[in-house]
Amino acid sequence: MNFLELFDQDLISSVLRALIPILLAALGGMLAERVGIFNIGLEGMILVGAFSGVAASFFTNNWLVGTIVAMICGALFSLILGYGAVYRKGDPIVLAIAMNILAVGMTSFLIVAMFGVQGVFQDPGIDGIPVWRIPVLADIPWIGALFALTPLGYLALILVPVLWVVLFRTPLGMRLRGVGERPLAAATMGVNPQHYQLGAVIASGALAGLGGAQLALGNVVQFTENMSAGRGWIAVVAVMLARAHPVGVLGAALLFGFIDAIGFRLQSFGLPQQLTDAGPYVVTLLVLIVLSSRLRKTRDAVLT
Amino acid sequence: MSALHRIGRWFMGPIPISVLLALLIGACFMLVAGVDPLSGYSAMLKGSFGSGAGLANTLQRAIPIIGMGIAIAVAFRAGVLNLGVEGQAGLGALAGGIVAIYVPGPAILIVPLAFIVAIATGAAWGLLAGLLQNLWGVPVLLSTLLLNYPARYFASWMIRFELNAKDTDMVASDQVRPEVQLSMLVPRDSAFAETLRNSLGPTNPITAILTGVNWSLVIVILVVLGAIFMNRRTRFGFESGLSGQNPEFVRYSGVKPGPLVLRTMALSGGLAGMFGLMVIIGAPNTRLIEGAFIQTNYAWTALLVTLLALYRPVGIVIAGLFFAAIMVGSDAMGRELGLSPQIAAVIQALVIILLAFRVTIPWLRKRKSKASDDPPFAEPEHLSDPRLAVVETNTSKESER
């Protein structure tokens, strides 16, 4: 077994594949975190996005419609958390736990009700998201993989600097952060914190929905029961580790994408799938331990 | 206020209304699936309560839900958000199940040994999360969630590669030996069972329950009573209840939060492991089947039950029976009408969501004073709901570090 074989050019594209759904969801979680709402409902939002994206793409045979529907359904689903936590004063953790269970139940129920199959829904009628290769750039060795992504892949990567600018260099971002850090002060300034909180949660649902679309229409072209498989939790950890900073979120998502991709490759060296599947979660825990001093300083470490 | 009046008010309160609304939304899902909701719900009711067998099934299913619900409540009450009961119960079931299936010896020795191993394994997996928090400040909420996945994959690997039996097409271990299996309250082939069948009839609910529910019923009753006793009468219960509400105060009065977290996690995980094992050795001819324990969804249903009951043992019993009935009913409805039994999870989760929304009957709310309406800039966290105490109390952990 030659371990150098693990690190070839294809690795970068597999890392990117694994990373993009997590990154999209984590960016969403970051926005919610910034307005002071701890969103652990990402897992369910991804799943809802994945299901609705596949369903819409199946009925219209159009990936773009599927993607947009996934985004809208993710946003609508996140209203449960947004409306409940902001306007009904429900506990975000309780709401999000119930949402995650609801998402699993709802999608597993609907896959049987709508398509008459159990477990996996696969059909040639589902239009997958195409890969947009940028000519010339995509042929560069090693970094070429960065230029052969799905539209959602480009979107996710571009959103990192865009959200950084929005958060730290625009009045909108200042108000968002103000709402999260000092709601009363923001309210005195004439900002309605509830509007910003609801808006941020809806945005996080939309982004997680897109993450689900990438998972079910980009990485594969099918819907599998419970296919988010913990990616939402990893996104939550990414937000916490990064202290809700876009660049940090990218870093954390990169790490998890890398472990996911390496694990997948180790299977070809004879490691059982079950052990490599556990990799991302174990490494996430290890990272949490290593960076615990950092975590402690976070306002959110408070949410023990 | 008279008792009757109070019961009347309860029925107009948030819980019945949330349940009713959740059932209405569930009906919409049935309509989407092209099923008449009335026949759907009647199939559900018939399946869970309509026959003696259904009743016994509901009771048997409620046992692990109530047991794991108590395990979760023990932790939540102390402000320790243990979301890893799935992993703790799953590993307990695996380890205890391996002892029950593969260790030779008389049942009188093997069964207690299996229990000890299951409890120890569950407790160890729970303790791990407690240690991660105490030593490195990794929040229990996150570590328990993440630890579910290695547990799940390890169990699946173990069954597939180490235990896989040749005599079956399933990825599964050997069968539990009949003598190790938990016996029914009244064994089916005993003379007393025969008398029951003859005097009451074979489908009578009493016959069905006594011959269809195993001894884990007694264990769960003891655990519930134990939890009530612990909460009300013991020092540990008092301290953990207080630290769930106000950790600052508890620390001030000399309780160390670290050991409290460890003891709580060990207790919670141990209970989860025990009820995990009883799922395995509770039914005839069970095997350890890959992924089967996760599919039962007991752990997550138990979590919803605990949230519904606000960690109160008696509430958990009632809510657990109710949610078990929904599960059994959904299975029956699924078989009868070709639907997915997952409708149970939909209805259960909706109950919790609607409850968190604090839905009330509009005219009842109007009568309350307007002053209670919150100002527009109030923060999302608030004090009135005991459930929130969990989140709130943790805010003060910051100063501890």
mmCIF file of C-alpha atoms in Angstrom, chain A:
data_model
loop_
_atom_site.group_PDB
_atom_site.id
_atom_site.type_symbol
_atom_site.label_atom_id
_atom_site.label_comp_id
_atom_site.label_asym_id
_atom_site.label_seq_id
_atom_site.Cartn_x
_atom_site.Cartn_y
_atom_site.Cartn_z
ATOM 1 C CA MET A 1 0.000 0.000 0.000
ATOM 2 C CA ASN A 2 1.506 3.247 -1.071
ATOM 3 C CA PHE A 3 0.208 6.158 0.921
ATOM 4 C CA LEU A 4 1.422 8.661 -1.618
ATOM 5 C CA GLU A 5 -1.227 7.303 -3.930
ATOM 6 C CA LEU A 6 -3.744 8.869 -1.615
ATOM 7 C CA PHE A 7 -2.628 12.314 -2.592
ATOM 8 C CA ASP A 8 -3.056 12.736 -6.283
ATOM 9 C CA GLN A 9 -4.757 15.363 -8.352
ATOM 10 C CA ASP A 10 -8.159 13.778 -8.102
ATOM 11 C CA LEU A 11 -8.038 14.201 -4.359
ATOM 12 C CA ILE A 12 -8.654 17.926 -4.726
ATOM 13 C CA SER A 13 -11.834 17.405 -6.666
ATOM 14 C CA SER A 14 -13.090 14.802 -4.190
ATOM 15 C CA VAL A 15 -12.315 17.170 -1.328
ATOM 16 C CA LEU A 16 -14.304 19.874 -3.093
ATOM 17 C CA ARG A 17 -17.216 17.515 -3.662
ATOM 18 C CA ALA A 18 -17.352 16.600 0.005
ATOM 19 C CA LEU A 19 -16.806 20.161 1.128
ATOM 20 C CA ILE A 20 -19.419 22.130 -0.790
ATOM 21 C CA PRO A 21 -22.625 20.885 0.892
ATOM 22 C CA ILE A 22 -21.022 21.361 4.304
ATOM 23 C CA LEU A 23 -19.732 24.803 3.371
ATOM 24 C CA LEU A 24 -23.105 26.018 2.093
ATOM 25 C CA ALA A 25 -24.874 24.826 5.233
ATOM 26 C CA ALA A 26 -22.158 26.171 7.524
ATOM 27 C CA LEU A 27 -22.297 29.604 5.898
ATOM 28 C CA GLY A 28 -26.008 29.578 6.613
ATOM 29 C CA GLY A 29 -25.433 28.507 10.194
ATOM 30 C CA MET A 30 -22.911 31.323 10.511
ATOM 31 C CA LEU A 31 -25.497 33.946 9.523
ATOM 32 C CA ALA A 32 -27.959 32.625 12.108
ATOM 33 C CA GLU A 33 -25.192 32.564 14.714
ATOM 34 C CA ARG A 34 -24.355 36.190 13.977
ATOM 35 C CA VAL A 35 -27.855 37.325 14.914
ATOM 36 C CA GLY A 36 -27.749 35.246 18.066
ATOM 37 C CA ILE A 37 -29.782 32.215 17.050
ATOM 38 C CA PHE A 38 -28.045 28.906 17.554
ATOM 39 C CA ASN A 39 -29.111 26.884 14.540
ATOM 40 C CA ILE A 40 -28.637 23.160 15.042
ATOM 41 C CA GLY A 41 -31.439 22.492 12.565
ATOM 42 C CA LEU A 42 -29.040 22.526 9.610
ATOM 43 C CA GLU A 43 -29.147 18.742 9.343
ATOM 44 C CA GLY A 44 -32.888 18.769 8.728
ATOM 45 C CA MET A 45 -32.701 21.761 6.417
ATOM 46 C CA ILE A 46 -30.136 19.988 4.219
ATOM 47 C CA LEU A 47 -32.378 16.940 4.066
ATOM 48 C CA VAL A 48 -35.443 18.976 3.110
ATOM 49 C CA GLY A 49 -33.412 20.740 0.425
ATOM 50 C CA ALA A 50 -32.119 17.445 -0.935
ATOM 51 C CA PHE A 51 -35.590 15.906 -1.120
ATOM 52 C CA SER A 52 -37.401 18.879 -2.597
ATOM 53 C CA GLY A 53 -34.591 19.434 -5.085
ATOM 54 C CA VAL A 54 -34.768 15.856 -6.314
ATOM 55 C CA ALA A 55 -38.568 15.931 -6.457
ATOM 56 C CA ALA A 56 -38.676 19.210 -8.391
ATOM 57 C CA SER A 57 -35.945 18.113 -10.770
ATOM 58 C CA PHE A 58 -37.812 14.850 -11.368
ATOM 59 C CA PHE A 59 -41.095 16.569 -12.183
ATOM 60 C CA THR A 60 -39.630 19.301 -14.385
ATOM 61 C CA ASN A 61 -36.525 17.508 -15.708
ATOM 62 C CA ASN A 62 -34.626 20.692 -15.027
ATOM 63 C CA TRP A 63 -31.792 21.004 -12.542
ATOM 64 C CA LEU A 64 -32.191 24.749 -12.219
ATOM 65 C CA VAL A 65 -35.802 24.428 -11.107
ATOM 66 C CA GLY A 66 -34.731 21.667 -8.726
ATOM 67 C CA THR A 67 -32.031 23.859 -7.225
ATOM 68 C CA ILE A 68 -34.311 26.854 -6.817
ATOM 69 C CA VAL A 69 -37.062 24.727 -5.274
ATOM 70 C CA ALA A 70 -34.516 23.217 -2.879
ATOM 71 C CA MET A 71 -33.506 26.711 -1.818
ATOM 72 C CA ILE A 72 -37.100 27.841 -1.356
ATOM 73 C CA CYS A 73 -38.097 24.724 0.559
ATOM 74 C CA GLY A 74 -35.036 25.030 2.801
ATOM 75 C CA ALA A 75 -36.012 28.631 3.498
ATOM 76 C CA LEU A 76 -39.642 27.735 4.165
ATOM 77 C CA PHE A 77 -38.630 24.889 6.465
ATOM 78 C CA SER A 78 -36.330 27.210 8.396
ATOM 79 C CA LEU A 79 -39.354 29.386 9.133
ATOM 80 C CA ILE A 80 -40.189 26.889 11.871
ATOM 81 C CA LEU A 81 -37.022 27.884 13.681
ATOM 82 C CA GLY A 82 -37.204 31.529 12.621
ATOM 83 C CA TYR A 83 -40.820 32.142 13.498
ATOM 84 C CA GLY A 84 -40.706 29.912 16.561
ATOM 85 C CA ALA A 85 -37.550 31.314 18.093
ATOM 86 C CA VAL A 86 -37.973 34.964 17.136
ATOM 87 C CA TYR A 87 -41.691 35.593 17.350
ATOM 88 C CA ARG A 88 -42.991 32.800 19.581
ATOM 89 C CA LYS A 89 -39.987 32.763 21.896
ATOM 90 C CA GLY A 90 -39.521 29.026 21.542
ATOM 91 C CA ASP A 91 -36.221 27.519 22.551
ATOM 92 C CA PRO A 92 -34.038 27.237 19.435
ATOM 93 C CA ILE A 93 -32.480 23.960 20.574
ATOM 94 C CA VAL A 94 -35.837 22.288 21.222
ATOM 95 C CA LEU A 95 -37.201 23.585 17.930
ATOM 96 C CA ALA A 96 -34.167 22.452 15.970
ATOM 97 C CA ILE A 97 -34.140 18.957 17.503
ATOM 98 C CA ALA A 98 -37.793 18.533 16.565
ATOM 99 C CA MET A 99 -37.117 19.955 13.097
ATOM 100 C CA ASN A 100 -34.394 17.423 12.427
ATOM 101 C CA ILE A 101 -36.688 14.549 13.389
ATOM 102 C CA LEU A 102 -39.508 16.107 11.382
ATOM 103 C CA ALA A 103 -37.262 16.357 8.322
ATOM 104 C CA VAL A 104 -36.282 12.686 8.480
ATOM 105 C CA GLY A 105 -39.895 11.607 9.001
ATOM 106 C CA MET A 106 -41.324 13.920 6.371
ATOM 107 C CA THR A 107 -38.892 13.002 3.614
ATOM 108 C CA SER A 108 -39.037 9.265 4.350
ATOM 109 C CA PHE A 109 -42.834 9.463 4.336
ATOM 110 C CA LEU A 110 -43.057 11.481 1.150
ATOM 111 C CA ILE A 111 -40.571 9.337 -0.776
ATOM 112 C CA VAL A 112 -42.989 6.419 -0.348
ATOM 113 C CA ALA A 113 -46.118 8.498 -0.858
ATOM 114 C CA MET A 114 -44.917 10.333 -3.972
ATOM 115 C CA PHE A 115 -42.616 7.880 -5.703
ATOM 116 C CA GLY A 116 -43.672 4.554 -4.256
ATOM 117 C CA VAL A 117 -40.137 3.538 -3.352
ATOM 118 C CA GLN A 118 -38.491 2.939 -0.023
ATOM 119 C CA GLY A 119 -35.013 4.047 0.916
ATOM 120 C CA VAL A 120 -33.592 5.258 -2.368
ATOM 121 C CA PHE A 121 -35.238 7.212 -5.166
ATOM 122 C CA GLN A 122 -33.342 7.089 -8.415
ATOM 123 C CA ASP A 123 -34.708 7.891 -11.843
ATOM 124 C CA PRO A 124 -33.287 8.921 -15.205
ATOM 125 C CA GLY A 125 -35.833 11.743 -15.174
ATOM 126 C CA ILE A 126 -33.961 13.498 -12.379
ATOM 127 C CA ASP A 127 -31.784 16.131 -13.971
ATOM 128 C CA GLY A 128 -28.487 16.465 -12.103
ATOM 129 C CA ILE A 129 -26.644 19.728 -11.672
ATOM 130 C CA PRO A 130 -24.050 19.915 -14.457
ATOM 131 C CA VAL A 131 -20.388 20.661 -13.927
ATOM 132 C CA TRP A 132 -19.341 23.938 -15.496
ATOM 133 C CA ARG A 133 -15.781 23.535 -16.687
ATOM 134 C CA ILE A 134 -14.017 26.803 -17.275
ATOM 135 C CA PRO A 135 -11.923 26.194 -20.390
ATOM 136 C CA VAL A 136 -8.134 26.474 -20.089
ATOM 137 C CA LEU A 137 -8.230 27.108 -16.313
ATOM 138 C CA ALA A 138 -9.749 23.703 -15.643
ATOM 139 C CA ASP A 139 -6.801 22.049 -17.375
ATOM 140 C CA ILE A 140 -4.195 23.480 -15.025
ATOM 141 C CA PRO A 141 -2.757 20.622 -12.990
ATOM 142 C CA TRP A 142 -3.736 20.432 -9.295
ATOM 143 C CA ILE A 143 -5.735 23.664 -8.993
ATOM 144 C CA GLY A 144 -7.699 22.899 -12.143
ATOM 145 C CA ALA A 145 -10.265 21.141 -9.969
ATOM 146 C CA LEU A 146 -11.266 24.542 -8.646
ATOM 147 C CA PHE A 147 -12.533 25.449 -12.092
ATOM 148 C CA ALA A 148 -14.587 22.376 -12.795
ATOM 149 C CA LEU A 149 -17.363 22.706 -10.247
ATOM 150 C CA THR A 150 -21.120 22.777 -10.300
ATOM 151 C CA PRO A 151 -22.675 26.252 -10.274
ATOM 152 C CA LEU A 152 -23.415 25.690 -6.592
ATOM 153 C CA GLY A 153 -19.762 24.927 -6.002
ATOM 154 C CA TYR A 154 -18.730 28.275 -7.457
ATOM 155 C CA LEU A 155 -21.504 29.959 -5.507
ATOM 156 C CA ALA A 156 -20.302 28.459 -2.230
ATOM 157 C CA LEU A 157 -16.707 29.484 -2.774
ATOM 158 C CA ILE A 158 -17.650 32.988 -3.915
ATOM 159 C CA LEU A 159 -19.986 33.419 -0.958
ATOM 160 C CA VAL A 160 -17.056 33.181 1.459
ATOM 161 C CA PRO A 161 -15.488 36.544 0.479
ATOM 162 C CA VAL A 162 -18.882 38.029 -0.336
ATOM 163 C CA LEU A 163 -20.260 37.243 3.100
ATOM 164 C CA TRP A 164 -17.065 38.498 4.677
ATOM 165 C CA VAL A 165 -17.516 41.857 2.931
ATOM 166 C CA VAL A 166 -21.213 41.956 3.756
ATOM 167 C CA LEU A 167 -20.651 41.151 7.420
ATOM 168 C CA PHE A 168 -17.703 43.376 8.116
ATOM 169 C CA ARG A 169 -17.794 46.152 5.551
ATOM 170 C CA THR A 170 -21.435 47.051 4.995
ATOM 171 C CA PRO A 171 -24.111 48.724 7.123
ATOM 172 C CA LEU A 172 -26.268 45.634 6.703
ATOM 173 C CA GLY A 173 -23.553 43.457 8.197
ATOM 174 C CA MET A 174 -23.001 45.862 11.039
ATOM 175 C CA ARG A 175 -26.684 45.776 11.888
ATOM 176 C CA LEU A 176 -26.726 41.983 11.694
ATOM 177 C CA ARG A 177 -23.818 41.690 14.085
ATOM 178 C CA GLY A 178 -25.299 44.393 16.283
ATOM 179 C CA VAL A 179 -28.546 42.473 16.551
ATOM 180 C CA GLY A 180 -26.666 39.410 17.697
ATOM 181 C CA GLU A 181 -24.362 41.123 20.141
ATOM 182 C CA ARG A 182 -26.460 43.932 21.585
ATOM 183 C CA PRO A 183 -30.105 43.565 20.566
ATOM 184 C CA LEU A 184 -31.189 46.401 22.799
ATOM 185 C CA ALA A 185 -28.602 48.782 21.421
ATOM 186 C CA ALA A 186 -29.555 47.813 17.893
ATOM 187 C CA ALA A 187 -33.202 48.426 18.704
ATOM 188 C CA THR A 188 -32.387 51.888 20.048
ATOM 189 C CA MET A 189 -30.674 52.628 16.762
ATOM 190 C CA GLY A 190 -33.959 52.005 14.989
ATOM 191 C CA VAL A 191 -33.097 48.490 13.813
ATOM 192 C CA ASN A 192 -35.818 45.917 14.359
ATOM 193 C CA PRO A 193 -33.864 42.918 15.676
ATOM 194 C CA GLN A 194 -36.678 40.496 14.974
ATOM 195 C CA HIS A 195 -36.658 41.286 11.258
ATOM 196 C CA TYR A 196 -32.925 40.731 11.047
ATOM 197 C CA GLN A 197 -33.070 37.537 13.071
ATOM 198 C CA LEU A 198 -35.866 36.098 10.970
ATOM 199 C CA GLY A 199 -34.091 37.157 7.780
ATOM 200 C CA ALA A 200 -30.835 35.528 8.836
ATOM 201 C CA VAL A 201 -32.546 32.263 9.791
ATOM 202 C CA ILE A 202 -34.381 32.178 6.461
ATOM 203 C CA ALA A 203 -31.099 32.818 4.665
ATOM 204 C CA SER A 204 -29.490 29.980 6.608
ATOM 205 C CA GLY A 205 -32.334 27.675 5.571
ATOM 206 C CA ALA A 206 -31.961 28.713 1.943
ATOM 207 C CA LEU A 207 -28.216 28.056 2.022
ATOM 208 C CA ALA A 208 -28.639 24.713 3.762
ATOM 209 C CA GLY A 209 -31.297 23.865 1.165
ATOM 210 C CA LEU A 210 -28.770 24.610 -1.564
ATOM 211 C CA GLY A 211 -26.315 22.386 0.271
ATOM 212 C CA GLY A 212 -28.917 19.639 0.093
ATOM 213 C CA ALA A 213 -29.386 20.275 -3.631
ATOM 214 C CA GLN A 214 -25.654 19.919 -4.178
ATOM 215 C CA LEU A 215 -25.662 16.703 -2.158
ATOM 216 C CA ALA A 216 -28.584 15.067 -3.991
ATOM 217 C CA LEU A 217 -28.333 16.596 -7.471
ATOM 218 C CA GLY A 218 -24.640 17.429 -7.704
ATOM 219 C CA ASN A 219 -22.582 14.830 -5.842
ATOM 220 C CA VAL A 220 -25.027 12.055 -6.761
ATOM 221 C CA VAL A 221 -28.297 12.134 -8.665
ATOM 222 C CA GLN A 222 -30.705 10.452 -6.271
ATOM 223 C CA PHE A 223 -32.408 10.870 -2.928
ATOM 224 C CA THR A 224 -31.569 8.461 -0.130
ATOM 225 C CA GLU A 225 -33.381 8.336 3.187
ATOM 226 C CA ASN A 226 -31.498 10.377 5.760
ATOM 227 C CA MET A 227 -28.813 11.196 3.196
ATOM 228 C CA SER A 228 -27.542 14.250 5.081
ATOM 229 C CA ALA A 229 -25.961 11.657 7.422
ATOM 230 C CA GLY A 230 -24.634 14.069 10.013
ATOM 231 C CA ARG A 231 -23.254 16.701 7.627
ATOM 232 C CA GLY A 232 -25.502 19.267 9.288
ATOM 233 C CA TRP A 233 -23.932 18.528 12.671
ATOM 234 C CA ILE A 234 -20.487 18.898 11.177
ATOM 235 C CA ALA A 235 -21.582 22.248 9.748
ATOM 236 C CA VAL A 236 -22.739 23.281 13.233
ATOM 237 C CA VAL A 237 -19.318 22.383 14.625
ATOM 238 C CA ALA A 238 -17.649 24.251 11.769
ATOM 239 C CA VAL A 239 -19.574 27.387 12.724
ATOM 240 C CA MET A 240 -18.601 27.051 16.364
ATOM 241 C CA LEU A 241 -14.939 26.374 15.656
ATOM 242 C CA ALA A 242 -14.756 29.277 13.249
ATOM 243 C CA ARG A 243 -16.477 31.558 15.730
ATOM 244 C CA ALA A 244 -18.918 32.381 12.943
ATOM 245 C CA HIS A 245 -16.216 33.895 10.733
ATOM 246 C CA PRO A 246 -16.561 33.158 6.983
ATOM 247 C CA VAL A 247 -12.888 32.372 6.420
ATOM 248 C CA GLY A 248 -12.777 30.125 9.456
ATOM 249 C CA VAL A 249 -15.918 28.368 8.260
ATOM 250 C CA LEU A 250 -14.186 27.691 4.949
ATOM 251 C CA GLY A 251 -11.170 26.316 6.803
ATOM 252 C CA ALA A 252 -13.259 24.019 8.961
ATOM 253 C CA ALA A 253 -15.301 22.812 5.992
ATOM 254 C CA LEU A 254 -12.058 22.195 4.100
ATOM 255 C CA LEU A 255 -10.761 20.009 6.902
ATOM 256 C CA PHE A 256 -13.922 17.916 7.035
ATOM 257 C CA GLY A 257 -14.051 17.658 3.255
ATOM 258 C CA PHE A 258 -10.472 16.443 3.281
ATOM 259 C CA ILE A 259 -11.142 13.758 5.879
ATOM 260 C CA ASP A 260 -14.234 12.630 4.030
ATOM 261 C CA ALA A 261 -12.308 12.328 0.772
ATOM 262 C CA ILE A 262 -9.332 10.559 2.358
ATOM 263 C CA GLY A 263 -11.661 8.151 4.133
ATOM 264 C CA PHE A 264 -13.327 7.292 0.871
ATOM 265 C CA ARG A 265 -9.943 6.560 -0.677
ATOM 266 C CA LEU A 266 -8.787 4.460 2.222
ATOM 267 C CA GLN A 267 -11.636 2.097 1.408
ATOM 268 C CA SER A 268 -9.813 1.139 -1.750
ATOM 269 C CA PHE A 269 -6.922 0.102 0.501
ATOM 270 C CA GLY A 270 -9.205 -2.420 2.164
ATOM 271 C CA LEU A 271 -10.382 -0.437 5.151
ATOM 272 C CA PRO A 272 -14.033 -1.227 5.833
ATOM 273 C CA GLN A 273 -16.434 1.513 4.907
ATOM 274 C CA GLN A 274 -17.921 1.627 8.393
ATOM 275 C CA LEU A 275 -14.617 2.669 9.915
ATOM 276 C CA THR A 276 -13.821 5.366 7.377
ATOM 277 C CA ASP A 277 -17.390 6.674 7.609
ATOM 278 C CA ALA A 278 -16.827 7.324 11.283
ATOM 279 C CA GLY A 279 -13.696 9.335 10.435
ATOM 280 C CA PRO A 280 -15.194 12.801 10.033
ATOM 281 C CA TYR A 281 -17.004 12.568 13.375
ATOM 282 C CA VAL A 282 -13.991 11.319 15.269
ATOM 283 C CA VAL A 283 -11.762 13.964 13.731
ATOM 284 C CA THR A 284 -14.378 16.620 14.482
ATOM 285 C CA LEU A 285 -14.227 15.592 18.127
ATOM 286 C CA LEU A 286 -10.445 15.650 18.097
ATOM 287 C CA VAL A 287 -10.460 19.100 16.539
ATOM 288 C CA LEU A 288 -12.912 20.251 19.185
ATOM 289 C CA ILE A 289 -10.504 19.007 21.835
ATOM 290 C CA VAL A 290 -7.441 20.571 20.253
ATOM 291 C CA LEU A 291 -9.143 23.903 19.748
ATOM 292 C CA SER A 292 -10.994 23.794 23.039
ATOM 293 C CA SER A 293 -9.119 26.750 24.472
ATOM 294 C CA ARG A 294 -10.360 28.662 21.482
ATOM 295 C CA LEU A 295 -13.827 27.288 21.911
ATOM 296 C CA ARG A 296 -13.983 28.355 25.507
ATOM 297 C CA LYS A 297 -13.565 31.959 24.561
ATOM 298 C CA THR A 298 -16.459 31.737 22.164
ATOM 299 C CA ARG A 299 -19.708 33.107 23.344
ATOM 300 C CA ASP A 300 -21.282 29.902 22.178
ATOM 301 C CA ALA A 301 -19.177 27.527 24.152
ATOM 302 C CA VAL A 302 -21.618 28.695 26.685
ATOM 303 C CA LEU A 303 -24.169 26.453 25.110
ATOM 304 C CA THR A 304 -22.667 23.449 26.723
#
